[in-house]
Coordinates of C-alpha atoms (C1' of nucleotides) in Angstrom, one line a residue:
Chain T
M18 CA -20.3 5.2 28.4
P19 CA -22.7 2.3 28.9
Q20 CA -20.6 -0.2 27.2
L21 CA -17.9 0.4 29.8
N22 CA -20.1 0.2 32.7
G23 CA -19.0 -2.6 34.8
G24 CA -22.3 -2.9 36.6
G25 CA -25.4 -4.3 35.3
G26 CA -26.0 -4.8 31.7
D27 CA -22.9 -6.6 31.4
E28 CA -24.2 -9.0 28.9
L29 CA -26.0 -6.3 27.1
G30 CA -23.0 -4.2 26.9
A31 CA -21.1 -7.2 25.9
N32 CA -23.5 -7.9 23.1
D33 CA -23.3 -4.4 22.0
E34 CA -19.6 -4.7 21.8
L35 CA -19.9 -8.0 20.2
I36 CA -22.0 -6.5 17.5
S37 CA -19.5 -3.8 17.2
F38 CA -16.7 -6.2 16.9
K39 CA -18.5 -8.5 14.5
D40 CA -19.9 -5.6 12.6
E41 CA -20.4 -6.6 9.1
G42 CA -18.8 -3.3 8.2
E43 CA -15.6 -4.6 9.6
Q44 CA -14.5 -6.0 6.3
E45 CA -15.4 -2.8 4.6
E46 CA -13.6 -1.0 7.3
K47 CA -10.6 -3.1 6.7
I48 CA -10.8 -2.6 3.0
S49 CA -11.2 1.1 3.4
E50 CA -8.4 0.9 5.8
N51 CA -6.2 -0.2 3.1
V52 CA -7.4 2.4 0.9
S53 CA -7.0 4.8 3.7
A54 CA -3.5 3.5 4.2
E55 CA -2.8 4.3 0.6
R56 CA -4.2 7.6 0.9
D57 CA -2.3 8.2 4.1
L58 CA 0.8 7.3 2.4
D59 CA 0.0 9.5 -0.5
D60 CA -0.8 12.2 1.9
V61 CA 2.4 11.8 3.7
K62 CA 4.4 11.5 0.6
S63 CA 2.7 14.4 -1.1
S64 CA 3.3 16.5 1.9
L65 CA 6.9 15.4 1.8
V66 CA 6.9 16.3 -1.8
N67 CA 5.3 19.6 -1.0
E68 CA 7.9 20.2 1.7
S69 CA 10.6 19.7 -0.7
E70 CA 9.0 21.0 -3.8
N71 CA 11.1 24.1 -3.5
N72 CA 14.3 22.3 -4.0
S73 CA 13.0 19.5 -6.1
S74 CA 10.5 19.4 -8.8
S75 CA 9.2 16.0 -7.9
S76 CA 7.1 14.9 -10.7
D77 CA 4.0 12.7 -10.4
S78 CA 6.0 10.0 -11.9
E79 CA 8.4 10.2 -9.1
Q80 CA 5.6 10.0 -6.7
T81 CA 4.3 7.1 -8.5
E82 CA 7.7 5.5 -8.3
R83 CA 7.8 6.1 -4.6
R84 CA 4.4 4.8 -4.2
P85 CA 4.1 1.7 -2.2
Q86 CA 3.6 -1.6 -3.4
P87 CA 1.7 -2.8 -6.3
R88 CA -1.9 -3.2 -6.1
A89 CA -1.6 -6.9 -6.6
D90 CA -0.3 -7.1 -3.1
L91 CA -3.2 -5.2 -1.9
E92 CA -5.6 -7.5 -3.6
S93 CA -4.0 -10.4 -2.0
Y94 CA -4.1 -8.5 1.2
E95 CA -7.8 -8.0 0.8
K96 CA -8.4 -11.6 0.1
A97 CA -6.4 -12.7 3.0
R98 CA -8.1 -10.2 5.2
E99 CA -11.5 -11.4 4.1
Y100 CA -10.4 -14.9 4.7
F101 CA -9.3 -14.1 8.2
T102 CA -12.2 -11.9 8.9
E103 CA -14.6 -14.6 7.8
A104 CA -12.7 -17.2 9.9
L105 CA -12.8 -14.9 12.8
R106 CA -16.5 -14.3 12.4
R107 CA -17.1 -18.0 12.2
Q108 CA -15.2 -18.3 15.4
Q109 CA -17.2 -15.6 16.9
D110 CA -20.4 -17.0 15.8
G111 CA -19.3 -20.2 17.2
G112 CA -19.7 -18.7 20.5
F113 CA -16.3 -17.8 21.6
F114 CA -17.1 -14.1 21.6
K115 CA -20.5 -14.3 22.8
S116 CA -19.7 -11.8 25.5
P117 CA -16.7 -10.1 26.6
H118 CA -15.6 -11.3 29.9
Y119 CA -14.6 -7.9 30.9
P120 CA -16.8 -5.1 30.2
G121 CA -13.9 -2.8 30.2
Y122 CA -12.3 -4.6 27.4
P123 CA -15.2 -5.1 25.1
F124 CA -13.0 -4.5 22.1
L125 CA -11.9 -7.8 21.2
M126 CA -9.2 -6.8 18.9
I127 CA -7.4 -10.0 19.0
P128 CA -6.1 -9.8 15.5
D129 CA -5.0 -6.3 16.0
L130 CA -3.5 -7.2 19.2
T131 CA -1.3 -9.6 17.5
N132 CA 0.0 -7.0 15.2
P133 CA 1.4 -4.4 17.3
Y134 CA 3.5 -6.4 19.5
L135 CA 4.9 -8.1 16.5
S136 CA 6.2 -5.0 14.9
S137 CA 9.7 -6.2 15.4
G138 CA 8.9 -9.7 14.8
A139 CA 8.3 -10.5 18.3
L140 CA 5.3 -10.3 20.5
S141 CA 6.4 -8.0 23.2
P142 CA 6.1 -9.2 26.7
S143 CA 3.6 -6.5 27.3
A144 CA 1.5 -7.6 24.5
R145 CA 1.5 -11.1 25.7
T146 CA 0.8 -9.9 29.1
Y147 CA -2.1 -7.9 27.9
L148 CA -3.4 -10.9 26.2
Q149 CA -2.9 -12.9 29.3
M150 CA -3.9 -10.3 31.7
K151 CA -6.8 -8.8 30.0
W152 CA -8.1 -11.4 27.7
P153 CA -7.0 -14.5 29.3
L154 CA -9.8 -16.3 27.6
L155 CA -10.6 -14.1 24.8
D156 CA -7.4 -14.8 23.1
V157 CA -8.4 -18.4 22.8
P158 CA -10.5 -17.6 19.8
G159 CA -7.8 -15.6 18.4
T160 CA -5.5 -18.4 18.8
A161 CA -8.0 -20.7 17.4
V162 CA -8.7 -18.5 14.6
L163 CA -5.1 -18.3 13.9
R164 CA -4.7 -21.9 14.0
D165 CA -7.8 -22.6 12.0
S166 CA -7.2 -20.0 9.6
R167 CA -3.8 -20.9 9.0
S168 CA -4.1 -24.6 9.0
P169 CA -5.8 -24.9 5.6
T170 CA -3.0 -23.3 3.7
P171 CA 0.0 -23.1 5.9
G172 CA 2.3 -23.3 3.0
Q173 CA 0.6 -20.4 1.4
L174 CA 0.2 -18.2 4.3
V175 CA 3.4 -18.9 6.1
S176 CA 6.3 -17.4 4.4
G177 CA 9.7 -19.0 4.5
R178 CA 10.8 -16.3 6.8
D179 CA 8.0 -17.1 9.1
L180 CA 8.9 -20.6 9.0
D181 CA 12.3 -19.5 10.0
L182 CA 10.7 -17.8 12.8
T183 CA 9.0 -20.9 13.7
R184 CA 12.3 -22.7 13.8
S185 CA 13.7 -20.0 15.9
R186 CA 11.0 -20.3 18.5
S187 CA 13.6 -21.7 20.8
F188 CA 15.2 -18.3 20.8
F189 CA 12.1 -16.9 22.4
Q190 CA 12.0 -19.5 24.9
S191 CA 15.6 -19.0 25.7
N192 CA 15.0 -15.4 26.2
K193 CA 16.6 -14.4 23.0
V194 CA 14.0 -12.5 21.1
P195 CA 14.9 -12.2 17.5
V196 CA 14.1 -9.0 16.0
V197 CA 12.8 -9.8 12.6
Q198 CA 11.5 -7.0 10.7
H199 CA 9.5 -8.0 7.8
A200 CA 10.4 -5.7 5.0
H201 CA 7.3 -6.4 3.1
M202 CA 5.1 -7.9 5.7
H203 CA 2.3 -9.9 4.5
P204 CA -0.9 -8.8 6.2
L205 CA -1.1 -12.2 7.7
T206 CA 2.4 -12.2 8.9
P207 CA 1.6 -10.6 12.2
L208 CA -0.9 -13.3 12.9
I209 CA 1.5 -15.9 11.8
T210 CA 4.4 -14.6 13.6
Y211 CA 2.3 -14.1 16.6
S212 CA 1.4 -17.7 16.5
N213 CA 4.8 -18.7 15.8
E214 CA 6.2 -16.8 18.7
H215 CA 3.7 -17.4 21.3
F216 CA 0.9 -19.5 20.2
S217 CA 2.4 -22.0 18.0
P218 CA 0.1 -24.2 16.1
G219 CA -1.6 -26.5 18.5
T220 CA -0.1 -24.6 21.4
P221 CA -2.7 -22.8 23.3
P222 CA -1.6 -20.0 25.5
A223 CA 0.0 -21.1 28.6
H224 CA -2.3 -19.1 30.7
L225 CA -5.4 -20.8 29.5
S226 CA -4.7 -23.8 31.4
P227 CA -2.2 -25.1 33.9
E228 CA -1.0 -27.3 31.2
I229 CA -0.2 -26.6 27.7
L230 CA 0.3 -28.6 24.7
D231 CA 3.6 -29.7 23.7
P232 CA 4.3 -28.2 20.4
K233 CA 5.9 -31.3 19.1
T234 CA 3.7 -33.9 20.6
G235 CA 0.6 -32.0 21.1
I236 CA 0.4 -33.6 24.5
P237 CA -0.7 -31.5 27.3
R238 CA 2.1 -30.7 29.6
T239 CA 2.9 -28.4 32.4
P240 CA 4.0 -25.1 31.0
H241 CA 7.6 -24.3 31.4
P242 CA 8.1 -21.2 33.3
S243 CA 9.8 -19.7 30.4
E244 CA 6.7 -19.9 28.4
L245 CA 4.8 -17.8 30.8
S246 CA 5.0 -14.1 30.4
P247 CA 5.1 -12.0 33.4
Y248 CA 4.2 -8.5 33.0
Y249 CA 6.9 -6.6 34.6
P250 CA 9.3 -9.3 35.2
L251 CA 12.2 -8.3 37.3
S252 CA 15.2 -10.3 38.1
P253 CA 14.7 -12.4 41.0
G254 CA 17.4 -11.2 43.2
A255 CA 16.7 -8.9 46.1
M256 CA 13.1 -8.9 45.3
G257 CA 10.1 -8.8 47.3
Q258 CA 6.9 -10.2 46.3
I259 CA 4.0 -8.5 44.8
P260 CA 0.6 -9.7 44.3
H261 CA -0.3 -9.1 40.7
P262 CA -2.8 -6.4 40.4
L263 CA -4.8 -8.7 38.3
G264 CA -5.6 -11.2 40.9
W265 CA -6.5 -14.0 38.6
L266 CA -3.0 -14.1 37.4
V267 CA -1.6 -14.4 40.8
P268 CA -0.7 -17.9 41.8
Q269 CA -2.9 -19.0 44.5
Q270 CA -0.4 -20.2 46.9
G271 CA 1.6 -17.2 47.6
Q272 CA 3.8 -17.8 44.7
P273 CA 5.0 -14.5 43.5
M274 CA 4.1 -13.9 40.0
Y275 CA 5.8 -10.5 39.8
P276 CA 8.7 -10.3 42.1
I277 CA 9.9 -6.9 42.5
T278 CA 12.8 -5.1 44.1
A279 CA 12.9 -5.1 47.8
G280 CA 13.1 -1.4 47.8
G281 CA 10.4 -1.1 45.3
F282 CA 7.9 -2.8 47.3
R283 CA 7.6 -2.6 51.0
H284 CA 4.6 -4.6 51.3
P285 CA 2.2 -6.6 49.3
Y286 CA -0.6 -4.7 47.9
P287 CA -3.7 -6.7 48.7
A288 CA -5.8 -3.6 48.1
L289 CA -4.0 -2.8 44.9
A290 CA -4.0 -6.3 43.8
M291 CA -7.6 -6.1 42.9
N292 CA -9.5 -3.0 42.4
A293 CA -13.0 -2.8 41.2
S294 CA -12.2 -3.1 37.6
M295 CA -9.9 -5.8 38.2
S296 CA -12.2 -7.7 40.3
S297 CA -14.8 -7.3 37.6
L298 CA -12.2 -8.7 35.4
V299 CA -11.5 -11.5 37.8
S300 CA -15.0 -12.0 39.0
S301 CA -16.6 -15.1 37.9
H302 CA -15.2 -15.1 34.5
F303 CA -11.8 -16.2 35.3
S304 CA -11.5 -18.7 37.9
P305 CA -8.1 -19.1 39.3
H306 CA -7.7 -22.5 38.0
I307 CA -6.9 -21.2 34.6
V308 CA -3.9 -19.5 36.0
P309 CA -0.8 -21.4 35.6
H310 CA 1.0 -22.0 38.7
H311 CA 4.5 -21.1 39.1
H312 CA 6.4 -23.3 41.4
H313 CA 9.2 -21.1 42.1
G314 CA 9.8 -17.5 42.8
L315 CA 11.9 -16.9 39.8
H316 CA 10.1 -15.1 37.1
Q317 CA 9.2 -17.2 34.3
T318 CA 10.7 -16.0 31.1
G319 CA 13.6 -13.9 32.1
I320 CA 12.5 -11.6 29.4
P321 CA 12.7 -8.2 30.8
H322 CA 9.7 -6.1 30.6
P323 CA 10.0 -3.5 27.9
A324 CA 9.8 -1.0 30.6
I325 CA 13.1 -2.1 31.9
V326 CA 16.1 -1.4 29.8
S327 CA 19.0 -2.1 31.9
A328 CA 22.5 -3.1 31.3
A329 CA 22.3 -4.2 34.9
I330 CA 19.8 -6.8 34.1
K331 CA 21.7 -8.0 31.2
Q332 CA 24.9 -8.0 33.1
E333 CA 23.6 -9.2 36.3
P334 CA 21.6 -12.2 35.9
N335 CA 20.8 -12.3 39.5
G336 CA 19.2 -9.0 38.9
E337 CA 20.2 -6.9 41.8
L338 CA 17.9 -4.1 41.2
S339 CA 19.2 -1.9 43.8
P340 CA 17.0 1.0 44.6
A341 CA 19.0 1.0 47.8
A342 CA 21.7 2.8 45.9
N343 CA 20.7 6.0 47.4
T344 CA 21.9 4.8 50.8
K345 CA 25.4 4.5 49.7
S346 CA 28.3 6.9 49.3
P347 CA 28.1 9.4 46.5
V348 CA 30.7 7.5 44.5
S349 CA 29.0 4.2 44.8
T350 CA 25.8 5.9 44.4
K351 CA 26.8 7.0 41.0
K352 CA 28.0 3.6 40.2
E353 CA 24.8 2.1 41.4
E354 CA 22.9 4.6 39.4
D355 CA 24.8 3.5 36.4
K356 CA 23.8 0.0 37.1
K357 CA 20.4 1.0 38.0
P358 CA 18.0 -0.3 35.5
H359 CA 16.4 2.1 33.2
I360 CA 12.8 1.8 33.9
K361 CA 11.0 3.1 31.0
K362 CA 7.9 5.1 31.1
P363 CA 4.7 3.2 30.7
L364 CA 3.4 3.5 27.3
N365 CA 0.6 5.9 26.8
A366 CA -2.5 5.1 24.8
F367 CA -1.1 6.3 21.6
M368 CA 2.1 4.5 22.0
L369 CA 0.2 1.3 22.6
Y370 CA -1.8 2.0 19.6
M371 CA 1.3 2.7 17.6
K372 CA 2.9 -0.5 18.7
E373 CA -0.1 -2.4 17.6
M374 CA -0.7 -0.7 14.4
R375 CA 2.7 0.0 13.1
A376 CA 3.2 -3.4 11.6
K377 CA -0.1 -3.1 10.0
V378 CA 0.7 0.2 8.4
V379 CA 4.1 -1.0 7.4
A380 CA 2.4 -4.0 5.9
E381 CA 0.0 -1.9 4.0
C382 CA 2.5 0.4 2.6
T383 CA 6.1 0.2 1.9
L384 CA 7.0 3.0 4.1
K385 CA 9.6 2.2 6.6
E386 CA 10.4 5.5 7.9
S387 CA 8.9 5.8 11.3
A388 CA 8.4 9.4 11.1
A389 CA 6.1 9.0 8.1
I390 CA 4.5 6.0 9.6
N391 CA 3.9 7.9 12.8
Q392 CA 2.2 10.6 10.9
I393 CA -0.1 8.1 9.5
L394 CA -0.7 6.5 12.8
G395 CA -1.3 9.9 14.3
R396 CA -4.0 10.5 11.8
R397 CA -5.4 7.1 12.2
W398 CA -5.5 7.6 15.9
H399 CA -7.6 10.6 15.4
S400 CA -9.9 8.7 13.2
L401 CA -10.4 6.0 15.7
S402 CA -13.7 5.7 17.2
R403 CA -14.2 6.7 20.8
E404 CA -14.5 3.1 21.8
E405 CA -11.4 2.1 20.0
Q406 CA -9.5 4.9 21.6
A407 CA -11.0 4.1 24.9
K408 CA -9.6 0.7 24.7
Y409 CA -6.1 2.1 24.4
Y410 CA -6.6 4.7 27.1
E411 CA -7.8 2.0 29.4
L412 CA -4.9 -0.2 28.4
A413 CA -2.5 2.7 29.1
R414 CA -4.1 3.4 32.3
K415 CA -3.7 -0.2 33.4
E416 CA -0.2 -0.1 32.3
R417 CA 0.5 3.0 34.3
Q418 CA -1.3 1.5 37.2
L419 CA 0.8 -1.6 37.1
H420 CA 3.9 0.3 36.5
S421 CA 3.3 2.5 39.5
Q422 CA 2.7 -0.6 41.6
L423 CA 5.8 -2.3 40.4
Y424 CA 7.9 0.8 40.7
P425 CA 6.3 2.8 43.4
G426 CA 9.3 5.1 43.7
W427 CA 9.8 5.5 40.1
S428 CA 9.2 8.9 38.6
A429 CA 9.3 10.0 35.0
R430 CA 11.8 12.4 36.2
D431 CA 14.1 9.5 36.7
N432 CA 14.5 9.1 33.1
Y433 CA 15.1 12.7 32.4
G434 CA 18.5 13.2 30.9
K435 CA 18.9 9.5 30.2
R436 CA 18.6 10.3 26.7
K437 CA 20.9 12.6 25.0
K438 CA 19.2 15.9 25.2
R439 CA 17.3 16.5 22.1
K440 CA 18.5 19.2 20.0
R441 CA 15.9 21.8 20.4
D442 CA 17.6 24.1 18.0
N443 CA 15.5 27.2 17.4
K444 CA 12.1 25.7 17.8
T445 CA 11.2 27.8 20.7
D446 CA 12.4 31.1 19.4
S447 CA 11.6 30.6 15.9
T448 CA 8.9 32.7 14.4
P449 CA 5.8 31.0 13.1
E450 CA 7.2 31.5 9.7
D451 CA 10.3 29.7 10.7
F452 CA 8.3 27.0 12.2
S453 CA 6.2 26.4 9.1
A454 CA 9.2 26.6 6.9
R455 CA 11.1 24.3 9.0
N456 CA 8.5 21.8 9.6
K457 CA 5.6 21.7 7.3
K458 CA 4.6 23.3 4.2
P459 CA 1.4 25.0 5.0
C460 CA -1.5 23.1 3.6
V461 CA -4.3 25.2 4.9
Q462 CA -4.0 27.5 2.0
Y463 CA -5.1 24.7 -0.2
L464 CA -8.0 23.8 1.9
P465 CA -11.5 24.9 1.2
Q466 CA -12.8 27.2 3.8
E467 CA -15.4 24.8 4.9
K468 CA -12.8 22.2 5.5
M469 CA -10.8 24.5 7.5
I470 CA -13.7 25.0 9.7
D471 CA -14.2 21.4 10.0
S472 CA -10.6 20.7 10.4
P473 CA -10.4 20.8 14.1
A474 CA -13.1 18.3 14.5
S475 CA -11.3 16.1 12.1
S476 CA -7.8 16.7 13.0
H477 CA -8.6 16.6 16.6
G478 CA -10.6 13.5 16.2
S479 CA -9.2 11.9 19.2
M480 CA -10.6 14.6 21.2
L481 CA -13.9 13.9 19.7
D482 CA -13.3 10.3 20.2
S483 CA -11.2 10.2 23.1
P484 CA -12.7 8.3 25.9
A485 CA -13.9 9.7 29.0
T486 CA -12.6 8.0 32.0
P487 CA -13.0 4.6 30.5
S488 CA -15.6 3.8 32.9
A489 CA -16.6 4.2 36.5
A490 CA -16.5 0.5 36.6
L491 CA -13.0 0.3 35.3
A492 CA -11.8 3.1 37.3
S493 CA -10.5 1.6 40.4
P494 CA -11.9 3.1 43.5
A495 CA -8.6 2.3 45.0
A496 CA -6.8 4.0 42.3
P497 CA -7.7 7.7 42.1
A498 CA -9.2 8.4 38.7
P499 CA -6.2 9.6 36.9
T500 CA -6.6 12.7 34.9
H501 CA -4.9 11.3 32.0
S502 CA -7.8 9.1 31.3
E503 CA -10.3 11.8 31.7
Q504 CA -10.8 12.5 28.1
A505 CA -13.6 14.4 26.9
Q506 CA -16.5 13.0 25.0
P507 CA -17.5 15.7 22.8
L508 CA -19.7 13.4 20.9
S509 CA -21.8 13.1 23.9
L510 CA -22.8 16.6 23.2
T511 CA -24.7 15.5 20.2
T512 CA -25.3 11.8 20.4
K513 CA -25.4 11.1 24.1
P514 CA -27.6 13.7 25.7
D515 CA -27.4 12.0 28.9
R516 CA -23.6 12.1 29.0
H517 CA -23.2 15.7 30.0
H518 CA -22.0 14.5 33.2
H519 CA -18.8 13.8 31.4
F520 CA -18.3 17.3 30.6
P521 CA -16.4 18.1 33.7
L522 CA -13.9 15.7 32.4
L523 CA -13.3 18.2 29.7
S524 CA -11.6 20.3 32.2
K525 CA -8.6 18.0 32.0
P526 CA -5.8 20.3 32.4
S527 CA -3.8 20.9 29.4
S528 CA -0.5 19.2 29.5
S529 CA 1.1 21.5 27.1
S530 CA 1.8 24.2 24.9
S531 CA 0.8 26.4 22.5
S532 CA -2.8 26.4 21.4
S533 CA -4.5 26.5 24.6
S534 CA -5.3 30.0 25.2
S535 CA -6.8 30.7 21.8
S536 CA -8.0 27.4 21.0
A537 CA -11.4 27.5 19.4
S538 CA -11.7 23.9 20.0
S539 CA -11.2 24.2 23.7
S540 CA -14.2 26.3 24.1
S541 CA -16.2 24.4 21.7
Y542 CA -15.6 21.3 23.6
Q543 CA -17.3 22.5 26.6
P544 CA -20.1 24.6 25.5
T545 CA -22.2 23.2 28.3
S546 CA -19.4 22.3 30.5
A547 CA -20.3 22.4 34.1
S548 CA -16.8 23.4 34.9
G549 CA -16.9 26.5 32.9
R550 CA -13.2 26.4 32.8
Q551 CA -11.5 26.8 29.5
S552 CA -9.4 23.9 29.2
T553 CA -7.3 22.8 26.4
P554 CA -8.1 19.5 24.9
P555 CA -5.0 17.4 24.8
L556 CA -5.1 17.2 21.1
L557 CA -4.8 20.9 20.8
S558 CA -1.9 21.0 23.0
R559 CA 0.5 21.4 20.1
P560 CA 0.3 22.9 16.8
L561 CA -1.1 20.4 14.4
P562 CA 1.2 19.7 11.6
L563 CA -0.4 21.1 8.7
A564 CA 0.3 18.1 6.6
S565 CA -1.5 16.0 9.1
L566 CA -4.3 18.4 9.2
H567 CA -4.5 18.3 5.5
A568 CA -4.4 14.7 5.3
S569 CA -6.8 14.1 8.0
L570 CA -9.2 16.3 6.3
L571 CA -8.9 14.2 3.3
S572 CA -9.5 11.1 5.2
P573 CA -13.1 10.1 5.2
P574 CA -14.4 10.2 8.7
S575 CA -16.1 7.3 10.1
P576 CA -19.8 7.6 10.6
F577 CA -19.1 8.3 14.1
H578 CA -16.8 11.0 13.1
Q579 CA -19.1 12.4 10.6
A580 CA -21.6 12.9 13.3
A581 CA -19.0 14.4 15.4
L582 CA -17.8 16.5 12.6
H583 CA -21.2 17.7 11.9
S584 CA -21.8 18.8 15.5
H585 CA -18.4 20.3 15.7
H586 CA -18.8 22.1 12.6
A587 CA -21.7 23.8 14.1
L588 CA -19.7 24.4 17.2
F589 CA -16.8 25.8 15.4
Q590 CA -18.8 28.1 13.3
S591 CA -18.7 30.6 16.0
Q592 CA -14.9 30.6 16.1
P593 CA -13.5 29.4 12.9
L594 CA -11.1 32.2 12.7
S595 CA -9.0 31.3 15.6
L596 CA -8.8 27.9 14.3
V597 CA -7.7 29.0 10.9
T598 CA -5.2 31.2 12.5
K599 CA -3.9 28.3 14.5
S600 CA -3.7 26.1 11.5
A601 CA -2.1 28.8 9.5
D602 CA 0.7 28.9 11.9
Chain F
dT2 C1' 27.7 5.4 15.9
dT3 C1' 24.6 8.7 17.3
dG4 C1' 20.9 11.7 17.1
dC5 C1' 16.9 13.3 14.4
dC6 C1' 12.4 12.8 12.7
dT7 C1' 7.4 12.2 13.7
dT8 C1' 3.3 11.1 16.3
dT9 C1' 0.2 11.5 21.1
dG10 C1' 0.0 11.3 25.9
dA11 C1' 1.7 11.4 30.6
dA12 C1' 4.3 13.5 33.8
dG13 C1' 7.7 16.6 35.5
dT14 C1' 9.4 21.5 36.1
dG15 C1' 9.2 26.4 36.6
dC16 C1' 6.8 30.5 37.0
Chain Z
dG30 C1' -2.9 26.7 36.9
dC31 C1' -0.6 27.3 32.8
dA32 C1' 3.3 26.8 29.6
dC33 C1' 6.8 24.2 28.5
dT34 C1' 9.9 20.1 28.4
dT35 C1' 11.1 15.3 28.4
dC36 C1' 10.3 10.7 27.3
dA37 C1' 8.0 6.6 25.8
dA38 C1' 8.3 3.4 20.3
dA39 C1' 10.1 2.8 15.9
dG40 C1' 13.3 2.5 12.1
dG41 C1' 15.2 5.0 8.2
dC42 C1' 18.3 8.5 7.4
dA43 C1' 21.9 12.0 7.8
dA44 C1' 26.0 13.6 10.0

DNA sequence: TTGCCTTTGAAGTGC
DNA sequence: GCACTTCAAAGGCAA
């Protein structure tokens, strides 16, 4: 993937990405996105209706009633979107986005980035961290855009609730993150709230400069530690020190940016602190002087990283994260375990995407039910371009990397059983009929044969689009290329003839279930695979909900997708039956 | 109050 | 190595 190559062609790649980002079609995309959202919603609802049609004769009028918000809102959304898009473009043309500073993050989704982490009214620490860590400069335009865009008509754009948010900024800084769910979120709300929360008007991100502007006076001042967002902030007590994996964020004078449990880190990670990708990130683009210095070892915000959900942290301000619990007696060990912070799994690519896009989807439709929203998001995920998905895969990879550095001993296993065991009822032993009856009303029967053939390409769009290992440049030589990021690039089959070296990546071991052995897609994804191994594309790992399949078929594929669909159509021609069988399940 | 729903992906377990 | 399970987020909803 040239655009991800960290090596030469940096600027070229950057320009390419810039073009991509600035694509004139962006607005159309946004518009069609709204339309798509409506369609998604319709799909979901109709599938819901279908599911329940046996026990309810939902009329069209009912559907109409349940339909999301009035078109008038959409129109205003469109105008607002255009306004922002135009503003953003102007900013970009102004030179802010001339080139990505980090080839691995060429997707300057500043506006989008604002969304996700605002889904609950607050920019999550991780989001801020991503902004800080990964786009330390790139978010400047975003901020500027926000400011510039908002400034002309603040009264129009900032709702009273958002103003309330502004007033409640102190809560953020006092580590009380309000959870404000915008029932009917204005499309601009995410940006506004984002700004309110983190980048208040006239307040550039703290990381941009050692000093920030006082929100009240506008006078530059030294950032208060609480305004700086560590990535995995841990409570200071009993903590060692860890150089941040992104070196440019690490204070230069040995000040620990990311303290960590003593047990968690036995030594600093100079090697881990900067791998190839990170160094490319750091390189000449981000000189350390932009990094705010922290003058004490305490972490800055006290806001626990989302990965840490711990009563211990809440209850023990001194944050005795005691991994040493295992050295104590069984009784105390149990106690300690109870106190032990619950370190959450790092978010995967889709989760990151969900966080980012949820608010958007919620804003675009009146759906509040996460299950339905997630269905939409799932389909949108499939419809994402390879590059877009690659961004999230890379993001997730970084997150995992950082997570593993911060919690070396942590295992996903640690969280097993932390939740109440999910009621698996009869899923495993249910017959396919049971499954379909219990979960989704089969939609395949309504699909034209051709679409059924196409469906895998469409419904497994992320496979089509899923990134290969984001890039060799990004993949840290120090960090073994994780298999999770080794996504196939089926499109390369047709559009990137020189990419067949990615095919071995197709051999990513299936992580799960059902459809692997008979998956038509799996074979079609590696027609020329050097591995020759029949692997299951991740997206085929579980039966595709038929409603989703149906809906995704109805969703107009992007040009990228269309090309992929075309090629895959041909590929699937040889084995359409197994697909149909799969779908029919 | 608690768990389910729903999505994808990562990682763990068991055979 | 494969199949399967669990968890991560989210918030409405049902029990």
